[in-house]
Amino acid sequence: MIAHIQGRLIEKTPTQVVIDCGGVGYQIHISLHTYSQIEQTENLRLYTYLQIKDDAHTLFGFIDKIERELFKLLISVSGIGGNTARNILSSITTKELLQAIAAGDAKTIQSVKGIGVKTAQRVILDLQEKVIKLYNIEEVLPIINNTNVDEALSALEVLGFVRKTAEKTVDKIVKQNPDASVEFIIKQALKNL
């Protein structure tokens, strides 16, 4: 396995880079998180994972070892391939993903495009113990069960708003005002939707 590649950055797009290493250009698939961390430098090192399938050899690159280890854990879950794992790591920060898996927060994992309820639950079921042990997560942040939020979302749905859009707006409101009443949440959401 190729553990890392270090060389001159030739090409950079949000989904891949080309690194010249000893006269050979390596095409490496990356997450948006890694893309945002790469500066236009002469010398770049990416930690890599080579995925070998019958029809392709694909090299994935990561800015740090934690992201690579999370990628390896994700592809060990049935139904998650390299591209899906990369999408998850592009949509959720490594810290948020670790916390979501440890806390059993399927909703956060489901927020990734293409991840359904069953896949999110499978990720938690397969990886929760490993993540807690590997990363010494002792204090799992509680999942906030706010009945005011649930009631406000139900009311917004009745008013004809799409639940996903309403959830994003309501989450922002509740982050700023954790003790907000149902009426306050609905009024603020109606201003922003």
Tab-separated table of C-alpha atoms in Angstrom:
chain	number	residue	atom	x	y	z
A	1	MET	CA	0.000	0.000	0.000
A	2	ILE	CA	1.112	3.562	-0.667
A	3	ALA	CA	1.078	5.294	2.756
A	4	HIS	CA	1.726	8.833	1.545
A	5	ILE	CA	2.801	10.794	-1.494
A	6	GLN	CA	4.942	13.880	-1.309
A	7	GLY	CA	5.778	16.033	-4.272
A	8	ARG	CA	4.985	19.094	-6.320
A	9	LEU	CA	1.317	20.037	-6.757
A	10	ILE	CA	0.572	20.167	-10.486
A	11	GLU	CA	-3.237	20.337	-10.598
A	12	LYS	CA	-5.922	21.006	-7.986
A	13	THR	CA	-9.726	20.706	-8.241
A	14	PRO	CA	-12.279	20.262	-5.438
A	15	THR	CA	-12.360	16.486	-6.029
A	16	GLN	CA	-8.795	15.593	-7.052
A	17	VAL	CA	-5.187	16.685	-7.257
A	18	VAL	CA	-2.218	15.654	-9.361
A	19	ILE	CA	1.107	15.451	-7.531
A	20	ASP	CA	4.400	15.111	-9.419
A	21	CYS	CA	6.596	12.723	-7.460
A	22	GLY	CA	9.877	11.765	-9.090
A	23	GLY	CA	8.622	12.564	-12.580
A	24	VAL	CA	5.403	10.553	-12.186
A	25	GLY	CA	2.075	12.388	-11.848
A	26	TYR	CA	-0.245	10.737	-9.329
A	27	GLN	CA	-3.962	11.473	-9.664
A	28	ILE	CA	-5.378	11.469	-6.130
A	29	HIS	CA	-9.068	11.760	-5.215
A	30	ILE	CA	-9.670	14.094	-2.256
A	31	SER	CA	-12.499	15.318	-0.027
A	32	LEU	CA	-13.600	18.952	0.134
A	33	HIS	CA	-12.081	19.104	3.633
A	34	THR	CA	-8.653	18.167	2.235
A	35	TYR	CA	-9.150	20.553	-0.714
A	36	SER	CA	-9.782	23.457	1.668
A	37	GLN	CA	-6.577	22.667	3.592
A	38	ILE	CA	-4.277	22.467	0.563
A	39	GLU	CA	-2.375	25.622	-0.153
A	40	GLN	CA	-0.740	26.284	-3.500
A	41	THR	CA	2.648	25.072	-2.297
A	42	GLU	CA	5.677	23.721	-4.061
A	43	ASN	CA	5.794	20.680	-1.792
A	44	LEU	CA	2.663	18.779	-0.745
A	45	ARG	CA	2.243	15.610	1.313
A	46	LEU	CA	-1.008	13.652	1.333
A	47	TYR	CA	-1.664	10.495	3.325
A	48	THR	CA	-3.129	7.998	0.907
A	49	TYR	CA	-5.256	4.900	0.591
A	50	LEU	CA	-5.150	2.761	-2.550
A	51	GLN	CA	-8.480	1.082	-3.282
A	52	ILE	CA	-8.143	-1.871	-5.640
A	53	LYS	CA	-11.206	-3.203	-7.441
A	54	ASP	CA	-11.582	-5.494	-10.435
A	55	ASP	CA	-12.140	-2.572	-12.785
A	56	ALA	CA	-10.046	0.219	-11.202
A	57	HIS	CA	-7.213	1.182	-8.908
A	58	THR	CA	-8.165	4.428	-7.159
A	59	LEU	CA	-5.881	6.508	-4.974
A	60	PHE	CA	-7.559	8.598	-2.265
A	61	GLY	CA	-5.623	11.345	-0.466
A	62	PHE	CA	-6.100	12.982	2.918
A	63	ILE	CA	-4.549	15.999	4.594
A	64	ASP	CA	-4.217	14.184	7.934
A	65	LYS	CA	-4.105	10.630	9.270
A	66	ILE	CA	-7.388	10.932	11.184
A	67	GLU	CA	-9.315	11.609	7.984
A	68	ARG	CA	-7.632	8.610	6.327
A	69	GLU	CA	-8.479	6.319	9.259
A	70	LEU	CA	-12.107	7.484	9.219
A	71	PHE	CA	-12.229	6.804	5.468
A	72	LYS	CA	-10.959	3.243	6.058
A	73	LEU	CA	-13.568	2.712	8.779
A	74	LEU	CA	-16.357	4.039	6.549
A	75	ILE	CA	-15.502	1.790	3.587
A	76	SER	CA	-15.524	-1.216	5.936
A	77	VAL	CA	-19.289	-0.655	6.336
A	78	SER	CA	-21.396	-2.707	3.936
A	79	GLY	CA	-22.839	-0.515	1.184
A	80	ILE	CA	-20.300	2.312	1.494
A	81	GLY	CA	-17.679	2.581	-1.219
A	82	GLY	CA	-14.805	4.972	-1.692
A	83	ASN	CA	-16.827	7.751	-3.331
A	84	THR	CA	-19.599	7.605	-0.718
A	85	ALA	CA	-17.017	7.711	2.089
A	86	ARG	CA	-15.399	10.709	0.391
A	87	ASN	CA	-18.806	12.440	0.166
A	88	ILE	CA	-19.372	11.870	3.885
A	89	LEU	CA	-15.950	13.341	4.719
A	90	SER	CA	-16.671	16.272	2.387
A	91	SER	CA	-20.003	17.041	4.058
A	92	ILE	CA	-19.174	16.543	7.741
A	93	THR	CA	-15.960	17.509	9.549
A	94	THR	CA	-13.995	14.628	11.055
A	95	LYS	CA	-14.762	15.867	14.572
A	96	GLU	CA	-18.517	16.091	13.869
A	97	LEU	CA	-18.511	12.639	12.255
A	98	LEU	CA	-16.675	11.040	15.186
A	99	GLN	CA	-19.095	12.685	17.611
A	100	ALA	CA	-22.147	11.642	15.558
A	101	ILE	CA	-21.018	8.003	15.388
A	102	ALA	CA	-20.132	7.878	19.090
A	103	ALA	CA	-23.433	9.517	20.103
A	104	GLY	CA	-25.532	7.392	17.750
A	105	ASP	CA	-26.678	10.527	15.922
A	106	ALA	CA	-28.025	9.072	12.658
A	107	LYS	CA	-29.605	12.415	11.706
A	108	THR	CA	-26.190	14.088	11.230
A	109	ILE	CA	-24.935	11.213	9.075
A	110	GLN	CA	-28.198	11.234	7.101
A	111	SER	CA	-27.668	14.910	6.280
A	112	VAL	CA	-25.113	13.760	3.675
A	113	LYS	CA	-26.611	13.572	0.197
A	114	GLY	CA	-27.216	9.957	-0.785
A	115	ILE	CA	-27.156	8.551	2.753
A	116	GLY	CA	-30.472	7.100	3.855
A	117	VAL	CA	-31.776	6.020	7.244
A	118	LYS	CA	-30.593	2.407	6.956
A	119	THR	CA	-27.077	3.325	5.837
A	120	ALA	CA	-26.712	5.902	8.632
A	121	GLN	CA	-27.869	3.327	11.187
A	122	ARG	CA	-25.489	0.728	9.741
A	123	VAL	CA	-22.563	3.185	10.052
A	124	ILE	CA	-23.399	3.719	13.725
A	125	LEU	CA	-23.984	0.038	14.425
A	126	ASP	CA	-20.726	-1.070	12.760
A	127	LEU	CA	-18.440	1.753	13.896
A	128	GLN	CA	-19.677	3.084	17.248
A	129	GLU	CA	-17.592	0.784	19.477
A	130	LYS	CA	-14.490	1.119	17.277
A	131	VAL	CA	-14.706	4.933	17.233
A	132	ILE	CA	-15.191	5.197	21.007
A	133	LYS	CA	-12.195	2.888	21.648
A	134	LEU	CA	-9.867	4.234	18.937
A	135	TYR	CA	-10.378	7.906	19.642
A	136	ASN	CA	-10.923	7.668	23.423
A	137	ILE	CA	-14.233	9.468	23.239
A	138	GLU	CA	-15.264	9.479	26.873
A	139	GLU	CA	-17.673	12.363	26.860
A	140	VAL	CA	-20.314	11.885	24.221
A	141	LEU	CA	-22.258	15.054	23.604
A	142	PRO	CA	-25.948	14.428	24.214
A	143	ILE	CA	-28.311	14.587	21.258
A	144	ILE	CA	-30.594	17.479	21.995
A	145	ASN	CA	-34.203	16.339	22.084
A	146	ASN	CA	-36.052	19.595	22.072
A	147	THR	CA	-39.835	19.231	22.021
A	148	ASN	CA	-40.156	22.911	21.098
A	149	VAL	CA	-38.115	22.226	17.950
A	150	ASP	CA	-40.263	19.196	17.070
A	151	GLU	CA	-43.485	21.148	17.544
A	152	ALA	CA	-42.191	24.108	15.543
A	153	LEU	CA	-41.102	21.811	12.677
A	154	SER	CA	-44.495	20.101	12.642
A	155	ALA	CA	-46.223	23.486	12.496
A	156	LEU	CA	-43.970	24.644	9.647
A	157	GLU	CA	-44.717	21.448	7.720
A	158	VAL	CA	-48.451	22.041	8.157
A	159	LEU	CA	-47.885	25.546	6.764
A	160	GLY	CA	-46.440	23.931	3.626
A	161	PHE	CA	-42.673	24.247	4.146
A	162	VAL	CA	-40.327	21.395	3.168
A	163	ARG	CA	-39.030	19.671	6.321
A	164	LYS	CA	-35.327	19.626	5.325
A	165	THR	CA	-35.316	23.365	4.599
A	166	ALA	CA	-37.239	24.096	7.795
A	167	GLU	CA	-34.825	21.949	9.851
A	168	LYS	CA	-31.806	23.941	8.664
A	169	THR	CA	-33.478	27.246	9.528
A	170	VAL	CA	-34.750	26.025	12.905
A	171	ASP	CA	-31.303	24.608	13.807
A	172	LYS	CA	-29.749	28.058	13.257
A	173	ILE	CA	-32.426	29.690	15.411
A	174	VAL	CA	-32.014	27.177	18.251
A	175	LYS	CA	-28.205	27.495	18.209
A	176	GLN	CA	-28.581	31.233	18.838
A	177	ASN	CA	-31.475	30.829	21.320
A	178	PRO	CA	-31.319	27.375	22.976
A	179	ASP	CA	-34.304	28.106	25.265
A	180	ALA	CA	-36.540	29.526	22.519
A	181	SER	CA	-40.292	28.936	22.779
A	182	VAL	CA	-42.276	27.234	20.017
A	183	GLU	CA	-43.848	30.573	19.039
A	184	PHE	CA	-40.461	32.327	18.872
A	185	ILE	CA	-38.963	29.543	16.702
A	186	ILE	CA	-41.914	29.627	14.301
A	187	LYS	CA	-41.895	33.440	14.003
A	188	GLN	CA	-38.143	33.544	13.346
A	189	ALA	CA	-38.363	30.653	10.874
A	190	LEU	CA	-41.166	32.372	8.942
A	191	LYS	CA	-38.961	35.475	8.597
A	192	ASN	CA	-36.104	33.364	7.192
A	193	LEU	CA	-37.946	30.854	5.000
